[in-house]
Amino acid sequence: MQLRAAIPALLALFGCTQASEVTPVQKVIQLMEGMLAKGKEEKHSEQVQFAAFKQFCDDTTVEKQRAILDADEKIDVLKADIEKYIATAAKLTKEIAEHDEDISVWTGDQKAATTVREIEKADYDALHQDYSESVDALQRAIAVLKKQAHDRPQASLVQVSALNKLSLIPDSAKKAIEIFLQQSPDEGLEVSAPEAAGYEFQSHGVIEMLEKLLDKFIEERTALE
């Protein structure tokens, strides 16, 4: 565009300088050569700028593409992690529900076992107390019978009669004690020698029976403990 605009000026200059030493053609050639050199310089400068910009664009494109690939890989990894964590969460939720159910069952079993143990302990305590009371009562009754004299009042045999109120004393033993108490001498009455001997013999039999019961109860109480 600059060259075309300069042509009329060159023609005018050519018409005015025909008589000078430098011919118009030479002037035109010199001017055109200068313009050509300047155009080449500007073209080279533009080419350099374009090459630099193109290199920047190429580098930026490679960098962005690499970043996009890295981001896509990260997205794929994160998606896989999310799926894995979702599956793990579902599995753990199921396991938690199962554990909650187990805990509920174990809690119920524990309460039931505690109730059973409390009942068993209450039964044990009651039975142990029965044995202890029976052992004490038998010891007192045996002591009374061993010290019993024929002329002592019937009231002294209250320890023996109290045995019939104990639940652990067998019915056969209660019956023997009842018969023995009915045959004991009355207070203030004279007793013949045969009657006294018979009473003493029966007293020994009762003592022997009570001592066997005492040994039995002590052994069972020890086994219970």
PDB file of C-alpha atoms in Angstrom, residues 48-207:
ATOM      1  CA  VAL A  48       9.455 -13.299  14.794  1.00  0.00           C
ATOM      2  CA  GLN A  49       6.507 -11.994  16.833  1.00  0.00           C
ATOM      3  CA  PHE A  50       4.182 -14.503  15.198  1.00  0.00           C
ATOM      4  CA  ALA A  51       6.616 -17.355  15.810  1.00  0.00           C
ATOM      5  CA  ALA A  52       6.930 -16.355  19.471  1.00  0.00           C
ATOM      6  CA  PHE A  53       3.149 -16.093  19.858  1.00  0.00           C
ATOM      7  CA  LYS A  54       2.672 -19.401  18.043  1.00  0.00           C
ATOM      8  CA  GLN A  55       5.253 -21.030  20.326  1.00  0.00           C
ATOM      9  CA  PHE A  56       3.433 -19.607  23.363  1.00  0.00           C
ATOM     10  CA  CYS A  57       0.129 -20.938  22.029  1.00  0.00           C
ATOM     11  CA  ASP A  58       1.646 -24.352  21.298  1.00  0.00           C
ATOM     12  CA  ASP A  59       3.259 -24.534  24.745  1.00  0.00           C
ATOM     13  CA  THR A  60       0.066 -23.394  26.420  1.00  0.00           C
ATOM     14  CA  THR A  61      -1.967 -25.930  24.435  1.00  0.00           C
ATOM     15  CA  VAL A  62       0.376 -28.774  25.437  1.00  0.00           C
ATOM     16  CA  GLU A  63       0.301 -27.639  29.058  1.00  0.00           C
ATOM     17  CA  LYS A  64      -3.482 -27.351  29.116  1.00  0.00           C
ATOM     18  CA  GLN A  65      -3.921 -30.694  27.394  1.00  0.00           C
ATOM     19  CA  ARG A  66      -1.580 -32.297  29.926  1.00  0.00           C
ATOM     20  CA  ALA A  67      -3.498 -30.632  32.768  1.00  0.00           C
ATOM     21  CA  ILE A  68      -6.780 -31.866  31.297  1.00  0.00           C
ATOM     22  CA  LEU A  69      -5.399 -35.419  31.059  1.00  0.00           C
ATOM     23  CA  ASP A  70      -4.168 -35.241  34.649  1.00  0.00           C
ATOM     24  CA  ALA A  71      -7.522 -33.882  35.780  1.00  0.00           C
ATOM     25  CA  ASP A  72      -9.364 -36.639  33.888  1.00  0.00           C
ATOM     26  CA  GLU A  73      -7.151 -39.252  35.554  1.00  0.00           C
ATOM     27  CA  LYS A  74      -7.795 -37.726  38.956  1.00  0.00           C
ATOM     28  CA  ILE A  75     -11.527 -37.652  38.224  1.00  0.00           C
ATOM     29  CA  ASP A  76     -11.422 -41.353  37.289  1.00  0.00           C
ATOM     30  CA  VAL A  77      -9.472 -42.158  40.475  1.00  0.00           C
ATOM     31  CA  LEU A  78     -11.873 -40.117  42.605  1.00  0.00           C
ATOM     32  CA  LYS A  79     -14.886 -41.780  40.974  1.00  0.00           C
ATOM     33  CA  ALA A  80     -13.388 -45.194  41.715  1.00  0.00           C
ATOM     34  CA  ASP A  81     -12.678 -44.116  45.309  1.00  0.00           C
ATOM     35  CA  ILE A  82     -16.235 -42.815  45.684  1.00  0.00           C
ATOM     36  CA  GLU A  83     -17.673 -46.112  44.421  1.00  0.00           C
ATOM     37  CA  LYS A  84     -15.357 -48.001  46.748  1.00  0.00           C
ATOM     38  CA  TYR A  85     -16.299 -45.842  49.727  1.00  0.00           C
ATOM     39  CA  ILE A  86     -20.004 -46.161  48.910  1.00  0.00           C
ATOM     40  CA  ALA A  87     -19.664 -49.953  48.827  1.00  0.00           C
ATOM     41  CA  THR A  88     -17.646 -49.888  52.067  1.00  0.00           C
ATOM     42  CA  ALA A  89     -20.236 -47.633  53.728  1.00  0.00           C
ATOM     43  CA  ALA A  90     -23.039 -49.981  52.668  1.00  0.00           C
ATOM     44  CA  LYS A  91     -21.106 -52.979  54.003  1.00  0.00           C
ATOM     45  CA  LEU A  92     -20.336 -51.235  57.295  1.00  0.00           C
ATOM     46  CA  THR A  93     -23.964 -50.116  57.634  1.00  0.00           C
ATOM     47  CA  LYS A  94     -25.064 -53.725  57.231  1.00  0.00           C
ATOM     48  CA  GLU A  95     -22.471 -54.914  59.750  1.00  0.00           C
ATOM     49  CA  ILE A  96     -23.535 -52.212  62.214  1.00  0.00           C
ATOM     50  CA  ALA A  97     -27.146 -53.340  61.891  1.00  0.00           C
ATOM     51  CA  GLU A  98     -26.073 -56.944  62.525  1.00  0.00           C
ATOM     52  CA  HIS A  99     -23.980 -55.891  65.527  1.00  0.00           C
ATOM     53  CA  ASP A 100     -26.885 -53.856  66.894  1.00  0.00           C
ATOM     54  CA  GLU A 101     -29.083 -56.925  66.594  1.00  0.00           C
ATOM     55  CA  ASP A 102     -26.420 -59.058  68.305  1.00  0.00           C
ATOM     56  CA  ILE A 103     -26.092 -56.494  71.081  1.00  0.00           C
ATOM     57  CA  SER A 104     -29.858 -56.484  71.535  1.00  0.00           C
ATOM     58  CA  VAL A 105     -29.903 -60.288  71.734  1.00  0.00           C
ATOM     59  CA  TRP A 106     -26.909 -60.370  74.099  1.00  0.00           C
ATOM     60  CA  THR A 107     -28.474 -57.702  76.271  1.00  0.00           C
ATOM     61  CA  GLY A 108     -31.655 -59.748  76.494  1.00  0.00           C
ATOM     62  CA  ASP A 109     -29.659 -62.892  77.234  1.00  0.00           C
ATOM     63  CA  GLN A 110     -27.682 -61.033  79.877  1.00  0.00           C
ATOM     64  CA  LYS A 111     -30.850 -59.782  81.548  1.00  0.00           C
ATOM     65  CA  ALA A 112     -32.348 -63.270  81.424  1.00  0.00           C
ATOM     66  CA  ALA A 113     -29.137 -64.799  82.785  1.00  0.00           C
ATOM     67  CA  THR A 114     -29.018 -62.174  85.523  1.00  0.00           C
ATOM     68  CA  THR A 115     -32.618 -62.954  86.459  1.00  0.00           C
ATOM     69  CA  VAL A 116     -31.841 -66.688  86.520  1.00  0.00           C
ATOM     70  CA  ARG A 117     -28.755 -66.098  88.659  1.00  0.00           C
ATOM     71  CA  GLU A 118     -30.752 -63.948  91.051  1.00  0.00           C
ATOM     72  CA  ILE A 119     -33.389 -66.666  91.334  1.00  0.00           C
ATOM     73  CA  GLU A 120     -30.716 -69.331  91.777  1.00  0.00           C
ATOM     74  CA  LYS A 121     -28.964 -67.213  94.406  1.00  0.00           C
ATOM     75  CA  ALA A 122     -32.233 -66.657  96.241  1.00  0.00           C
ATOM     76  CA  ASP A 123     -32.898 -70.413  96.132  1.00  0.00           C
ATOM     77  CA  TYR A 124     -29.349 -71.102  97.292  1.00  0.00           C
ATOM     78  CA  ASP A 125     -29.592 -68.614 100.143  1.00  0.00           C
ATOM     79  CA  ALA A 126     -32.938 -70.057 101.234  1.00  0.00           C
ATOM     80  CA  LEU A 127     -31.675 -73.646 101.045  1.00  0.00           C
ATOM     81  CA  HIS A 128     -28.432 -72.771 102.807  1.00  0.00           C
ATOM     82  CA  GLN A 129     -30.407 -71.048 105.534  1.00  0.00           C
ATOM     83  CA  ASP A 130     -32.674 -74.096 105.862  1.00  0.00           C
ATOM     84  CA  TYR A 131     -29.638 -76.347 106.253  1.00  0.00           C
ATOM     85  CA  SER A 132     -28.054 -73.995 108.795  1.00  0.00           C
ATOM     86  CA  GLU A 133     -31.264 -73.723 110.806  1.00  0.00           C
ATOM     87  CA  SER A 134     -31.750 -77.496 110.671  1.00  0.00           C
ATOM     88  CA  VAL A 135     -28.152 -78.135 111.738  1.00  0.00           C
ATOM     89  CA  ASP A 136     -28.506 -75.711 114.669  1.00  0.00           C
ATOM     90  CA  ALA A 137     -31.861 -77.170 115.695  1.00  0.00           C
ATOM     91  CA  LEU A 138     -30.530 -80.757 115.512  1.00  0.00           C
ATOM     92  CA  GLN A 139     -27.476 -79.856 117.582  1.00  0.00           C
ATOM     93  CA  ARG A 140     -29.656 -78.267 120.265  1.00  0.00           C
ATOM     94  CA  ALA A 141     -32.128 -81.169 120.249  1.00  0.00           C
ATOM     95  CA  ILE A 142     -29.360 -83.760 120.505  1.00  0.00           C
ATOM     96  CA  ALA A 143     -27.770 -81.839 123.379  1.00  0.00           C
ATOM     97  CA  VAL A 144     -31.142 -81.723 125.172  1.00  0.00           C
ATOM     98  CA  LEU A 145     -31.797 -85.435 124.686  1.00  0.00           C
ATOM     99  CA  LYS A 146     -28.331 -86.412 125.906  1.00  0.00           C
ATOM    100  CA  LYS A 147     -28.845 -84.408 129.066  1.00  0.00           C
ATOM    101  CA  GLN A 148     -32.468 -85.431 129.461  1.00  0.00           C
ATOM    102  CA  ALA A 149     -33.346 -87.039 132.831  1.00  0.00           C
ATOM    103  CA  HIS A 150     -36.507 -89.008 133.349  1.00  0.00           C
ATOM    104  CA  ASP A 151     -37.753 -86.715 136.051  1.00  0.00           C
ATOM    105  CA  ARG A 152     -37.302 -83.454 134.037  1.00  0.00           C
ATOM    106  CA  PRO A 153     -40.441 -81.686 132.839  1.00  0.00           C
ATOM    107  CA  GLN A 154     -41.846 -82.082 129.336  1.00  0.00           C
ATOM    108  CA  ALA A 155     -41.119 -78.413 128.621  1.00  0.00           C
ATOM    109  CA  SER A 156     -37.403 -79.260 128.420  1.00  0.00           C
ATOM    110  CA  LEU A 157     -38.117 -81.204 125.190  1.00  0.00           C
ATOM    111  CA  VAL A 158     -39.281 -78.095 123.328  1.00  0.00           C
ATOM    112  CA  GLN A 159     -36.030 -78.147 121.299  1.00  0.00           C
ATOM    113  CA  VAL A 160     -36.908 -81.661 120.139  1.00  0.00           C
ATOM    114  CA  SER A 161     -40.521 -80.848 119.266  1.00  0.00           C
ATOM    115  CA  ALA A 162     -39.325 -77.806 117.281  1.00  0.00           C
ATOM    116  CA  LEU A 163     -37.697 -80.198 114.791  1.00  0.00           C
ATOM    117  CA  ASN A 164     -41.132 -81.112 113.407  1.00  0.00           C
ATOM    118  CA  LYS A 165     -41.477 -77.527 112.109  1.00  0.00           C
ATOM    119  CA  LEU A 166     -38.362 -77.756 109.890  1.00  0.00           C
ATOM    120  CA  SER A 167     -38.933 -78.430 106.189  1.00  0.00           C
ATOM    121  CA  LEU A 168     -35.768 -80.518 105.729  1.00  0.00           C
ATOM    122  CA  ILE A 169     -36.640 -83.047 108.423  1.00  0.00           C
ATOM    123  CA  PRO A 170     -38.065 -86.150 106.693  1.00  0.00           C
ATOM    124  CA  ASP A 171     -41.619 -87.159 107.485  1.00  0.00           C
ATOM    125  CA  SER A 172     -40.411 -90.489 108.862  1.00  0.00           C
ATOM    126  CA  ALA A 173     -38.143 -88.668 111.340  1.00  0.00           C
ATOM    127  CA  LYS A 174     -40.965 -86.301 112.324  1.00  0.00           C
ATOM    128  CA  LYS A 175     -43.191 -89.301 112.963  1.00  0.00           C
ATOM    129  CA  ALA A 176     -40.539 -90.936 115.164  1.00  0.00           C
ATOM    130  CA  ILE A 177     -40.036 -87.694 117.113  1.00  0.00           C
ATOM    131  CA  GLU A 178     -43.775 -87.327 117.594  1.00  0.00           C
ATOM    132  CA  ILE A 179     -44.071 -90.891 118.914  1.00  0.00           C
ATOM    133  CA  PHE A 180     -41.085 -90.325 121.202  1.00  0.00           C
ATOM    134  CA  LEU A 181     -42.589 -87.148 122.643  1.00  0.00           C
ATOM    135  CA  GLN A 182     -45.916 -88.871 123.267  1.00  0.00           C
ATOM    136  CA  GLN A 183     -44.183 -91.635 125.227  1.00  0.00           C
ATOM    137  CA  SER A 184     -42.009 -89.365 127.369  1.00  0.00           C
ATOM    138  CA  PRO A 185     -42.736 -89.580 131.155  1.00  0.00           C
ATOM    139  CA  ASP A 186     -45.196 -87.083 132.563  1.00  0.00           C
ATOM    140  CA  GLU A 187     -44.031 -84.542 135.084  1.00  0.00           C
ATOM    141  CA  GLY A 188     -44.470 -85.571 138.752  1.00  0.00           C
ATOM    142  CA  LEU A 189     -45.333 -89.212 138.065  1.00  0.00           C
ATOM    143  CA  GLU A 190     -43.254 -92.072 139.239  1.00  0.00           C
ATOM    144  CA  VAL A 191     -41.967 -94.285 136.485  1.00  0.00           C
ATOM    145  CA  SER A 192     -41.153 -97.937 136.930  1.00  0.00           C
ATOM    146  CA  ALA A 193     -37.728 -99.280 136.051  1.00  0.00           C
ATOM    147  CA  PRO A 194     -38.902-101.142 132.891  1.00  0.00           C
ATOM    148  CA  GLU A 195     -40.695 -98.030 131.639  1.00  0.00           C
ATOM    149  CA  ALA A 196     -37.666 -95.872 132.338  1.00  0.00           C
ATOM    150  CA  ALA A 197     -35.392 -98.333 130.582  1.00  0.00           C
ATOM    151  CA  GLY A 198     -37.710 -98.447 127.568  1.00  0.00           C
ATOM    152  CA  TYR A 199     -37.876 -94.681 127.436  1.00  0.00           C
ATOM    153  CA  GLU A 200     -34.088 -94.413 127.685  1.00  0.00           C
ATOM    154  CA  PHE A 201     -33.671 -96.990 124.916  1.00  0.00           C
ATOM    155  CA  GLN A 202     -36.050 -95.082 122.660  1.00  0.00           C
ATOM    156  CA  SER A 203     -34.264 -91.828 123.535  1.00  0.00           C
ATOM    157  CA  HIS A 204     -30.976 -93.306 122.344  1.00  0.00           C
ATOM    158  CA  GLY A 205     -32.662 -94.376 119.113  1.00  0.00           C
ATOM    159  CA  VAL A 206     -33.937 -90.865 118.506  1.00  0.00           C
ATOM    160  CA  ILE A 207     -30.515 -89.391 119.292  1.00  0.00           C
TER     161      ILE A 207
END
